[in-house]
mmCIF file of C-alpha atoms in Angstrom:
data_model
loop_
_atom_site.group_PDB
_atom_site.id
_atom_site.type_symbol
_atom_site.label_atom_id
_atom_site.label_comp_id
_atom_site.label_asym_id
_atom_site.label_seq_id
_atom_site.Cartn_x
_atom_site.Cartn_y
_atom_site.Cartn_z
ATOM 1 C CA MET A 945 112.544 88.809 101.218
ATOM 2 C CA GLU A 946 116.216 88.309 100.240
ATOM 3 C CA MET A 947 117.854 91.176 98.431
ATOM 4 C CA THR A 948 121.298 92.262 97.497
ATOM 5 C CA PRO A 949 122.243 95.608 99.094
ATOM 6 C CA PRO A 950 121.880 97.568 95.797
ATOM 7 C CA ALA A 951 118.471 95.970 95.196
ATOM 8 C CA GLU A 952 117.342 96.757 98.749
ATOM 9 C CA ARG A 953 118.245 100.478 98.294
ATOM 10 C CA ILE A 954 116.010 100.615 95.164
ATOM 11 C CA TRP A 955 113.196 98.672 96.776
ATOM 12 C CA GLU A 956 113.187 100.962 99.839
ATOM 13 C CA LYS A 957 112.602 103.994 97.550
ATOM 14 C CA ILE A 958 109.328 102.509 96.316
ATOM 15 C CA ALA A 959 106.184 103.443 98.307
ATOM 16 C CA PRO A 960 104.913 100.503 100.469
ATOM 17 C CA GLU A 961 101.534 100.368 98.639
ATOM 18 C CA LEU A 962 103.311 100.140 95.249
ATOM 19 C CA ARG A 963 105.534 97.367 96.617
ATOM 20 C CA LEU A 964 102.460 95.312 97.415
ATOM 21 C CA ARG A 965 101.010 95.959 93.965
ATOM 22 C CA ILE A 966 104.225 94.844 92.338
ATOM 23 C CA LEU A 967 104.376 91.570 94.306
ATOM 24 C CA ASN A 968 100.654 90.873 93.845
ATOM 25 C CA ASN A 969 100.620 91.412 90.080
ATOM 26 C CA VAL A 970 102.940 89.028 88.203
ATOM 27 C CA TRP A 971 102.307 86.882 85.169
ATOM 28 C CA CYS A 972 102.792 83.147 85.537
ATOM 29 C CA VAL A 973 103.452 81.246 82.351
ATOM 30 C CA ASN A 974 102.378 77.976 83.963
ATOM 31 C CA CYS A 975 99.002 79.261 85.100
ATOM 32 C CA MET A 976 98.681 81.628 82.090
ATOM 33 C CA ALA A 977 97.171 84.136 84.510
ATOM 34 C CA SER A 978 98.076 86.988 86.821
ATOM 35 C CA SER A 979 99.225 85.772 90.207
ATOM 36 C CA SER A 980 101.143 86.837 93.333
ATOM 37 C CA MET A 981 104.830 86.319 93.987
ATOM 38 C CA GLY A 982 105.980 84.371 97.045
ATOM 39 C CA LYS A 983 109.520 83.777 98.346
ATOM 40 C CA ALA A 984 110.671 86.858 96.505
ATOM 41 C CA ALA A 985 114.338 87.705 95.989
ATOM 42 C CA GLY A 986 115.827 90.776 94.359
ATOM 43 C CA ARG A 987 118.957 91.835 92.548
ATOM 44 C CA VAL A 988 120.042 94.596 90.227
ATOM 45 C CA GLU A 989 120.744 93.578 86.639
ATOM 46 C CA LYS A 990 121.789 96.114 84.021
ATOM 47 C CA GLY A 991 120.608 98.887 86.342
ATOM 48 C CA LEU A 992 117.106 97.458 86.799
ATOM 49 C CA LEU A 993 115.652 95.816 89.901
ATOM 50 C CA THR A 994 114.843 92.170 89.069
ATOM 51 C CA LEU A 995 112.527 90.282 91.408
ATOM 52 C CA THR A 996 112.248 86.512 91.185
ATOM 53 C CA GLY A 997 110.065 84.197 93.222
ATOM 54 C CA VAL A 998 107.375 81.522 92.996
ATOM 55 C CA CYS A 999 103.801 81.713 91.877
ATOM 56 C CA THR A 1000 101.456 81.443 94.883
ATOM 57 C CA ARG A 1001 98.991 79.370 92.769
ATOM 58 C CA CYS A 1002 101.149 76.675 91.176
ATOM 59 C CA GLY A 1003 104.616 77.110 92.609
ATOM 60 C CA GLY A 1004 106.192 77.914 89.236
ATOM 61 C CA VAL A 1005 108.991 80.387 88.842
ATOM 62 C CA VAL A 1006 107.936 83.979 88.175
ATOM 63 C CA ALA A 1007 109.992 87.171 87.679
ATOM 64 C CA ARG A 1008 109.353 90.874 87.427
ATOM 65 C CA ILE A 1009 111.480 93.764 86.312
ATOM 66 C CA VAL A 1010 110.959 97.087 88.163
ATOM 67 C CA GLU A 1011 112.061 100.092 86.137
#
């Protein structure tokens, strides 16, 4: 997973089991269903951790904001 240093600091504070739940529960607008995120990357935008990646079902772009 590629992350900027600020994003990595936030990500490391999250418990490992919650990290898995975050990555395995994203909404894909192409599939119109819940899916998993592959090839995840993270950055901090406006103080919030933003994860982007690809849907493991269709390969479409998915994103998730972690508060």
